[in-house]
PDB file of C-alpha atoms in Angstrom:
ATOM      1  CA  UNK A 166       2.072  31.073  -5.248  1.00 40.00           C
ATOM      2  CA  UNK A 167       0.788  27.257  -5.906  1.00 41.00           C
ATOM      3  CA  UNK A 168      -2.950  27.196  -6.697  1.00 42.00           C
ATOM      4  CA  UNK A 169      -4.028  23.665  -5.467  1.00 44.00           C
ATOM      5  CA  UNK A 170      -5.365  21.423  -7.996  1.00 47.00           C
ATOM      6  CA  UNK A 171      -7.876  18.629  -8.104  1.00 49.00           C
ATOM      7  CA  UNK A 172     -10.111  16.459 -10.865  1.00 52.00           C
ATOM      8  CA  UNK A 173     -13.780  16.035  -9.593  1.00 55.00           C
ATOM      9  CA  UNK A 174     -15.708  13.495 -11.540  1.00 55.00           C
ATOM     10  CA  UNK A 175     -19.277  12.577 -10.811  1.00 54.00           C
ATOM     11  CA  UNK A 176     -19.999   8.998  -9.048  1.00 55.00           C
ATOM     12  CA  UNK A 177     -21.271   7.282 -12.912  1.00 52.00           C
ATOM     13  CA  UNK A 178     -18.195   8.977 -14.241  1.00 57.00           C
ATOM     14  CA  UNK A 179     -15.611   6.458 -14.938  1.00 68.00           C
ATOM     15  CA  UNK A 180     -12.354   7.109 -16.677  1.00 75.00           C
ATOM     16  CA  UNK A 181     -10.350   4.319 -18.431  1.00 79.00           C
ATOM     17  CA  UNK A 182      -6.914   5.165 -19.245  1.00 79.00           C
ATOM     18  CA  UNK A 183      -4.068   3.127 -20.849  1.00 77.00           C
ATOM     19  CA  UNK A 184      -0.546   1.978 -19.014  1.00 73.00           C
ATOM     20  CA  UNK A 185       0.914   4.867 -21.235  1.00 79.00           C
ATOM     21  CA  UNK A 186      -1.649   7.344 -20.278  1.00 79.00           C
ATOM     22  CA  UNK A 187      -1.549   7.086 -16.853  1.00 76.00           C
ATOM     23  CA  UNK A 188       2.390   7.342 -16.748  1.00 77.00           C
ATOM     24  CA  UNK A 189       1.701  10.778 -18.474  1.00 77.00           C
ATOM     25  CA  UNK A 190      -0.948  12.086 -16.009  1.00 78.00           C
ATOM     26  CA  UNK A 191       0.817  10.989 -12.700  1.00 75.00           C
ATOM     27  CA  UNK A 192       4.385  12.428 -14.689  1.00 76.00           C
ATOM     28  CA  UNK A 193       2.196  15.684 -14.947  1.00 80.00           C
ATOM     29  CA  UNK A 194      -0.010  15.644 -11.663  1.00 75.00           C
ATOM     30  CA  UNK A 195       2.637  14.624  -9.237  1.00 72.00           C
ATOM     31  CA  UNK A 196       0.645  16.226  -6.372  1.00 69.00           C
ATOM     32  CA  UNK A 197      -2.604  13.841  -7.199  1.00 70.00           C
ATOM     33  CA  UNK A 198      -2.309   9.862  -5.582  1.00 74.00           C
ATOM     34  CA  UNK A 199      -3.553   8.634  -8.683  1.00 75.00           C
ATOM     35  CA  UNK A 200      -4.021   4.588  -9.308  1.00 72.00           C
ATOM     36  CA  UNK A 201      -5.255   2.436 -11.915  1.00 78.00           C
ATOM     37  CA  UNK A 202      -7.297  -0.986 -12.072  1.00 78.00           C
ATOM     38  CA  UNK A 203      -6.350  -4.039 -13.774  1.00 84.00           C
ATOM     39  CA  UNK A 204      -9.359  -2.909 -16.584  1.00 81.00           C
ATOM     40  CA  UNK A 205      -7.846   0.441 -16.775  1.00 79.00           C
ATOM     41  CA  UNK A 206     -10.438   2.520 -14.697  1.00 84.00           C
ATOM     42  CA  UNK A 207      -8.090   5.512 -13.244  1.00 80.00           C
ATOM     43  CA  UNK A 208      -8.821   6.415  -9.452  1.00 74.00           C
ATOM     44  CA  UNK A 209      -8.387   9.582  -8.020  1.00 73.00           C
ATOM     45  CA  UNK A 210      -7.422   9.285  -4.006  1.00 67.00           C
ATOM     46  CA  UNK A 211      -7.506  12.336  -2.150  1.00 62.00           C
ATOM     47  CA  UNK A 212      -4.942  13.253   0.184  1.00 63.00           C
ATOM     48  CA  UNK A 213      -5.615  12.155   3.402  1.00 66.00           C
ATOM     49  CA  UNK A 214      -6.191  14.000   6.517  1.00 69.00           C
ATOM     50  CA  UNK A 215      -3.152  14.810   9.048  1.00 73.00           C
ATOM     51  CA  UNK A 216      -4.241  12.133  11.198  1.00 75.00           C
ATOM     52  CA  UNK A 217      -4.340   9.545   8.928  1.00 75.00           C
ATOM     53  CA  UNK A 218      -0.731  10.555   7.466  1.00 76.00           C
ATOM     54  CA  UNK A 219       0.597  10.910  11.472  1.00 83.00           C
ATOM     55  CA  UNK A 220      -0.986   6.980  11.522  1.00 81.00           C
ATOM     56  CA  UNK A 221       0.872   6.232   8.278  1.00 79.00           C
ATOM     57  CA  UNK A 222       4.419   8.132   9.002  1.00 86.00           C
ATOM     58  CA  UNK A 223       5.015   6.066  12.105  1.00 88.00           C
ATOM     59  CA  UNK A 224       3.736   2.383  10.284  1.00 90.00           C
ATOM     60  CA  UNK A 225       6.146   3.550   7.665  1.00 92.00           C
ATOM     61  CA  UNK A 226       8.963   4.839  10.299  1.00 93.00           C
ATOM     62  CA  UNK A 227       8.534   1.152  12.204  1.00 94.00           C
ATOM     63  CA  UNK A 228       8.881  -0.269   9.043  1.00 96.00           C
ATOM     64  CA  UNK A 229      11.887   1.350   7.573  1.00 95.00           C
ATOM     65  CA  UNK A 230      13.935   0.456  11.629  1.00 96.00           C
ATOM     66  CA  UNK A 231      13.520  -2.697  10.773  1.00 97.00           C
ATOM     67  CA  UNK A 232      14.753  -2.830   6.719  1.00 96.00           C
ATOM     68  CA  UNK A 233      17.944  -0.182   7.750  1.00 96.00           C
ATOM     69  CA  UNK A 234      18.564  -2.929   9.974  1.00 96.00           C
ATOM     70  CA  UNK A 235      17.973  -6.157   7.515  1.00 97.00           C
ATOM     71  CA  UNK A 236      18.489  -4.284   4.302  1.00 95.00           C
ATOM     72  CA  UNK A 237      19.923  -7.963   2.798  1.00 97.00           C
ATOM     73  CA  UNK A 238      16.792  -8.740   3.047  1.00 97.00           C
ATOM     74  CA  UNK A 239      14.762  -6.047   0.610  1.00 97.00           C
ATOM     75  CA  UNK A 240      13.836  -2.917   0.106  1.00 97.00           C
ATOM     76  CA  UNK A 241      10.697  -0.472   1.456  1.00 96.00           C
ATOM     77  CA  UNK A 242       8.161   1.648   0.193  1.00 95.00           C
ATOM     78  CA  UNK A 243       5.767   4.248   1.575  1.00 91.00           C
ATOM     79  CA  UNK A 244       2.447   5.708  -0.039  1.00 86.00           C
ATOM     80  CA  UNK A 245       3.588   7.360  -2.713  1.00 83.00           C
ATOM     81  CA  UNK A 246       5.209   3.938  -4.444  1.00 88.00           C
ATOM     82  CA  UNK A 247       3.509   2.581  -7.250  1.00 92.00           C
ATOM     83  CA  UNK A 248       3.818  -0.678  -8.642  1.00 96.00           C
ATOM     84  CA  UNK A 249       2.462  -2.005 -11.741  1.00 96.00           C
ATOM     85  CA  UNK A 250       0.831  -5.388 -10.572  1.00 97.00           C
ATOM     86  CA  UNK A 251       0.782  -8.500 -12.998  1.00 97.00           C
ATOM     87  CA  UNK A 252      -2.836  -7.926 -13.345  1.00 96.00           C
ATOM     88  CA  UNK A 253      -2.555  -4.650 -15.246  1.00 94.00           C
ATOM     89  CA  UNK A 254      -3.188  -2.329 -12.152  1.00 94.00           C
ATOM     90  CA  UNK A 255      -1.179   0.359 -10.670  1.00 93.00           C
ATOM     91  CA  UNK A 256      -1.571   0.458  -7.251  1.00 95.00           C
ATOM     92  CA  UNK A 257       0.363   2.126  -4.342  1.00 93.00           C
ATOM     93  CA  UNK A 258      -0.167   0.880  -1.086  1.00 96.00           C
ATOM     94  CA  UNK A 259       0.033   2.867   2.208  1.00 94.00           C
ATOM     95  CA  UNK A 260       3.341   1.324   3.181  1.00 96.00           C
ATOM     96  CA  UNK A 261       4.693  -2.351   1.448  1.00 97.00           C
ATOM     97  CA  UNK A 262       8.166  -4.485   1.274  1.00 98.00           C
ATOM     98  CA  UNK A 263      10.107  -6.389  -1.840  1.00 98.00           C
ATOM     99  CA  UNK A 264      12.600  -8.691  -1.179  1.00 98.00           C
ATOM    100  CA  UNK A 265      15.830  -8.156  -2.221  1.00 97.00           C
ATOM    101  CA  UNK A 266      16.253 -10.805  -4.708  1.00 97.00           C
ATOM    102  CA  UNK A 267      12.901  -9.743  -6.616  1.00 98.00           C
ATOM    103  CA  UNK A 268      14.351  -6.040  -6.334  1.00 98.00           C
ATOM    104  CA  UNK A 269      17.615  -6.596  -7.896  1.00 97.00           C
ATOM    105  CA  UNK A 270      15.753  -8.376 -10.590  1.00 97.00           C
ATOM    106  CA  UNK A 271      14.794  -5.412 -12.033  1.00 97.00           C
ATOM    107  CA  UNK A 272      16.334  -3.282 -14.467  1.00 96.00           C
ATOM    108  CA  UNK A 273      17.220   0.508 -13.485  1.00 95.00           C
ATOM    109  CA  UNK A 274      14.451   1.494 -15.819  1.00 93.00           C
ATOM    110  CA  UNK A 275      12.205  -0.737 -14.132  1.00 95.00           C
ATOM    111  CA  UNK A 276      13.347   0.420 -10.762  1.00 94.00           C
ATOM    112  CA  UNK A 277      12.547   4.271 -11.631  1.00 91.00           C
ATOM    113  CA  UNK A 278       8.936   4.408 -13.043  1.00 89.00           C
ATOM    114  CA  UNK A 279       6.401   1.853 -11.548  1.00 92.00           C
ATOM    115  CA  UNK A 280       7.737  -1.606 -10.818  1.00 96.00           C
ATOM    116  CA  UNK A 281       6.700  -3.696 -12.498  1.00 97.00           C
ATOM    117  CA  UNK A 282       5.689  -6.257  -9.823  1.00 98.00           C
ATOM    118  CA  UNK A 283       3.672  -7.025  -6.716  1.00 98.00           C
ATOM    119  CA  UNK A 284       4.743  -6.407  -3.025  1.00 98.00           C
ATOM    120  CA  UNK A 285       5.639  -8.958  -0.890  1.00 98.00           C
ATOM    121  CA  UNK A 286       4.456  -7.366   1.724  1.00 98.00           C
ATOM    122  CA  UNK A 287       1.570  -4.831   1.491  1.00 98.00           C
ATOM    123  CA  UNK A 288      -0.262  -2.902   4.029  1.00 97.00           C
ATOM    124  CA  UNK A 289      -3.399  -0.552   4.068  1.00 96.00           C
ATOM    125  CA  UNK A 290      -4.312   1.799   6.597  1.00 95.00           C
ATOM    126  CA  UNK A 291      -8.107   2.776   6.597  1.00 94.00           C
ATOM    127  CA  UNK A 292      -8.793   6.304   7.034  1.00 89.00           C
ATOM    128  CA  UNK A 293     -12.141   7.645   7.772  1.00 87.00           C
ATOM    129  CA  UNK A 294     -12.960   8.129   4.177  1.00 84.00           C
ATOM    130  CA  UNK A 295     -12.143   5.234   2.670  1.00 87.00           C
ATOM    131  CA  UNK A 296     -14.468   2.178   1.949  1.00 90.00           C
ATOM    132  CA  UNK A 297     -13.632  -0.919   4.144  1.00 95.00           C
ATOM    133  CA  UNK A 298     -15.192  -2.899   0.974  1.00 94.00           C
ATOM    134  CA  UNK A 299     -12.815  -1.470  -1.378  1.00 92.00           C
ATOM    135  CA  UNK A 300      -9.825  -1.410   0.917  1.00 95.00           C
ATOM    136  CA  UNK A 301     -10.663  -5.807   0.723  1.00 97.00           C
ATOM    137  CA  UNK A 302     -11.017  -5.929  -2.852  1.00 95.00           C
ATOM    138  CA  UNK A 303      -7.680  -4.275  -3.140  1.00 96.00           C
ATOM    139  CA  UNK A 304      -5.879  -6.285  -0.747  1.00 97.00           C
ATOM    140  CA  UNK A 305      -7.511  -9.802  -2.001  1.00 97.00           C
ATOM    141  CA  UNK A 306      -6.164  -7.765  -5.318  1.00 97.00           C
ATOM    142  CA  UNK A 307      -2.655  -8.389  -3.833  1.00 98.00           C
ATOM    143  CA  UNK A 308      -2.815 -12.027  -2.893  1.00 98.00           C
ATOM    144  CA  UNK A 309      -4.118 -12.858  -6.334  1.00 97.00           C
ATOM    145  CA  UNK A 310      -1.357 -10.730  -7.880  1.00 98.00           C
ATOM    146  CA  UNK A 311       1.999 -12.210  -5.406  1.00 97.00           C
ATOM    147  CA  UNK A 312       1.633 -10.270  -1.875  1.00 98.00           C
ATOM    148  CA  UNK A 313       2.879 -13.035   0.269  1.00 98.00           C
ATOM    149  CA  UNK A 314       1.626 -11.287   3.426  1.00 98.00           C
ATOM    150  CA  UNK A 315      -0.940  -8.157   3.674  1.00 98.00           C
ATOM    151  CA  UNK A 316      -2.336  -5.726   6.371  1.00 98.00           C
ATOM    152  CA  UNK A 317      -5.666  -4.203   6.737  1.00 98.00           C
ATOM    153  CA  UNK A 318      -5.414  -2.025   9.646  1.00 97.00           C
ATOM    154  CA  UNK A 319      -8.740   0.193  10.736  1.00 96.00           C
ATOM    155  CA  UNK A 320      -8.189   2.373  13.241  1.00 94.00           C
ATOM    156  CA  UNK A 321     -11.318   3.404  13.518  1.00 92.00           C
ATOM    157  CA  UNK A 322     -12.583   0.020  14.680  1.00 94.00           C
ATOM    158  CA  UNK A 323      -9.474  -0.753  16.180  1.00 95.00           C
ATOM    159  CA  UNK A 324      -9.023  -4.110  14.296  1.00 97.00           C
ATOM    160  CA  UNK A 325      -6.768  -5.610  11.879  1.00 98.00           C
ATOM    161  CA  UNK A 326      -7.335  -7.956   9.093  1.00 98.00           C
ATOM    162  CA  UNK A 327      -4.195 -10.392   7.872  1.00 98.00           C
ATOM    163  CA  UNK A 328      -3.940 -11.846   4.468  1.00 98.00           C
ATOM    164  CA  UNK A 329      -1.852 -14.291   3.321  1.00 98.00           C
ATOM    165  CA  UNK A 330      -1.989 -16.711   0.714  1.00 97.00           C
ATOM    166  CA  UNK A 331      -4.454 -20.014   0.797  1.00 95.00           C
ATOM    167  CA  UNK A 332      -5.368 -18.944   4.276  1.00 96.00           C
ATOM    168  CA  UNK A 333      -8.611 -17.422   5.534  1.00 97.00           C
ATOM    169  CA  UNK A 334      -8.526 -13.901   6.474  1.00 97.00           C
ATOM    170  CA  UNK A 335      -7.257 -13.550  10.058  1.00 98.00           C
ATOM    171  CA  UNK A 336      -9.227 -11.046  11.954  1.00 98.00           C
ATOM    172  CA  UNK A 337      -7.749  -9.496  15.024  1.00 97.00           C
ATOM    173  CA  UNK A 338      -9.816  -7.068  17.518  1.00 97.00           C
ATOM    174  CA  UNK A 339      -7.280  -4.675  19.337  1.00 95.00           C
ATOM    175  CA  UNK A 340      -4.174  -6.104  18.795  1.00 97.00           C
ATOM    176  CA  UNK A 341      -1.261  -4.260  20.685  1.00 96.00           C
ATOM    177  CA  UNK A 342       1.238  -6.006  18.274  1.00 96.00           C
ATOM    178  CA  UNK A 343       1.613  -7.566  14.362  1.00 97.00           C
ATOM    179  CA  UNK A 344       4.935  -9.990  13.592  1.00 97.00           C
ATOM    180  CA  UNK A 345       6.149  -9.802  10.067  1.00 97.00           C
ATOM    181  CA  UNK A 346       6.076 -13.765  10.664  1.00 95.00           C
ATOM    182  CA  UNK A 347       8.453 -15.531   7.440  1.00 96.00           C
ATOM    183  CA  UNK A 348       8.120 -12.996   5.209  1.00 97.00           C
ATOM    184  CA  UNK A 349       9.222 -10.150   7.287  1.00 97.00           C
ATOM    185  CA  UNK A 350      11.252 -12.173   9.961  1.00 97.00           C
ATOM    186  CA  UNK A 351      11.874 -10.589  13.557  1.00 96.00           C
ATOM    187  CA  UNK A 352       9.905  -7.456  12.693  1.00 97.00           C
ATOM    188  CA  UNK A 353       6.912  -6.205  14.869  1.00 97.00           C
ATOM    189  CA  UNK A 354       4.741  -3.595  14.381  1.00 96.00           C
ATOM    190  CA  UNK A 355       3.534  -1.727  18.044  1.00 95.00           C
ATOM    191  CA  UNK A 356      -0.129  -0.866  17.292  1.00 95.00           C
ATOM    192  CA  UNK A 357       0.020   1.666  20.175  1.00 91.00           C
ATOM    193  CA  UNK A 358       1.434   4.414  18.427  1.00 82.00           C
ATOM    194  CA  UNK A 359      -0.849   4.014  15.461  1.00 88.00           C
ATOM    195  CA  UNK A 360      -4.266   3.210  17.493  1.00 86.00           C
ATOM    196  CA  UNK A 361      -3.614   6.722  19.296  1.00 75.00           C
TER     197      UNK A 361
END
């Protein structure tokens, strides 16, 4: 029998671990989506709820179609991928892309703990928990730290928000459709399935 584990800490409580540290408590909590920030604050995401995880599967199922069927072109990741970003944070996004080139750059050791690198392409989908503020801290987090091309989709508002480097944010009400655009060329993602 698994007893189900969990760290509470109050609101004022913060936690600052090193690189090291955290490697040790997400090697020993592997049930926990654990991230850190660039000044070494750990975060403690709870799971999310089954229909924010149906919302994620098939953004991540979409996604993976297209890589199986351009894998010359790089590699995919789904929640549970962390990367160490330039800035000093580990963060995993909800679903996110590396091109091949920047892949195959990396060492196997580097490959199997947290790469040590920032998406190319990172997306995050808002569940009804999560802070819209935060979610745009951490994806302006991305631009400054490489993302080429990022994602905010809310479902709850039924709106996107696109981020891409030098640009103002692009904000999209309803859209039925997103194009990966240069970085992610000939892929789109149907917003039907995840708006339902």
């Amino acid at each position: 029998m698994h007893s189900t584990l969990s760290l509470q800490l109050p609101p004022s409580t913060l936690l600052h671990v090193t690189l090291e540290q955290f490697q040790a408590i997400a090697a020993a909590n592997p049930d926990l989506r654990l991230e850190r920030t660039a000044t070494g604050e750990l975060i403690v995401n709870p799971p999310t709820g089954s229909e924010s995880s149906q919302k994620n599967s098939r953004l991540t199922t979409q996604l993976g179609i297209w890589v199986e069927a351009h894998e010359e072109l790089g590699v995919t990741f789904d929640s549970s991928g962390g990367f160490i970003l330039p800035n000093g944070a580990i963060r995993s996004p909800d679903a996110s892309w590396v091109s091949r080139p920047r892949w195959e750059a990396l060492t196997p050791d580097m490959r199997r703990g947290f790469a040590p690198l920032c998406p190319d392409f990172v997306v995050e989908l808002r569940s009804p928990t999560d802070s819209l503020s935060l979610l745009r801290e951490k994806m302006g987090e991305y631009l400054e730290n490489g993302a080429r091309l990022g994602w905010l989709i809310d479902p709850q508002n039924r709106r996107v928000e696109i981020y891409r480097p030098g640009q103002e944010i692009e904000v999209l009400p309803e859209p039925t459709e997103l194009s990966g655009g240069d970085v992610l060329p000939g892929f789109v993602l149907r917003l039907n399935r995840i708006w339902g």
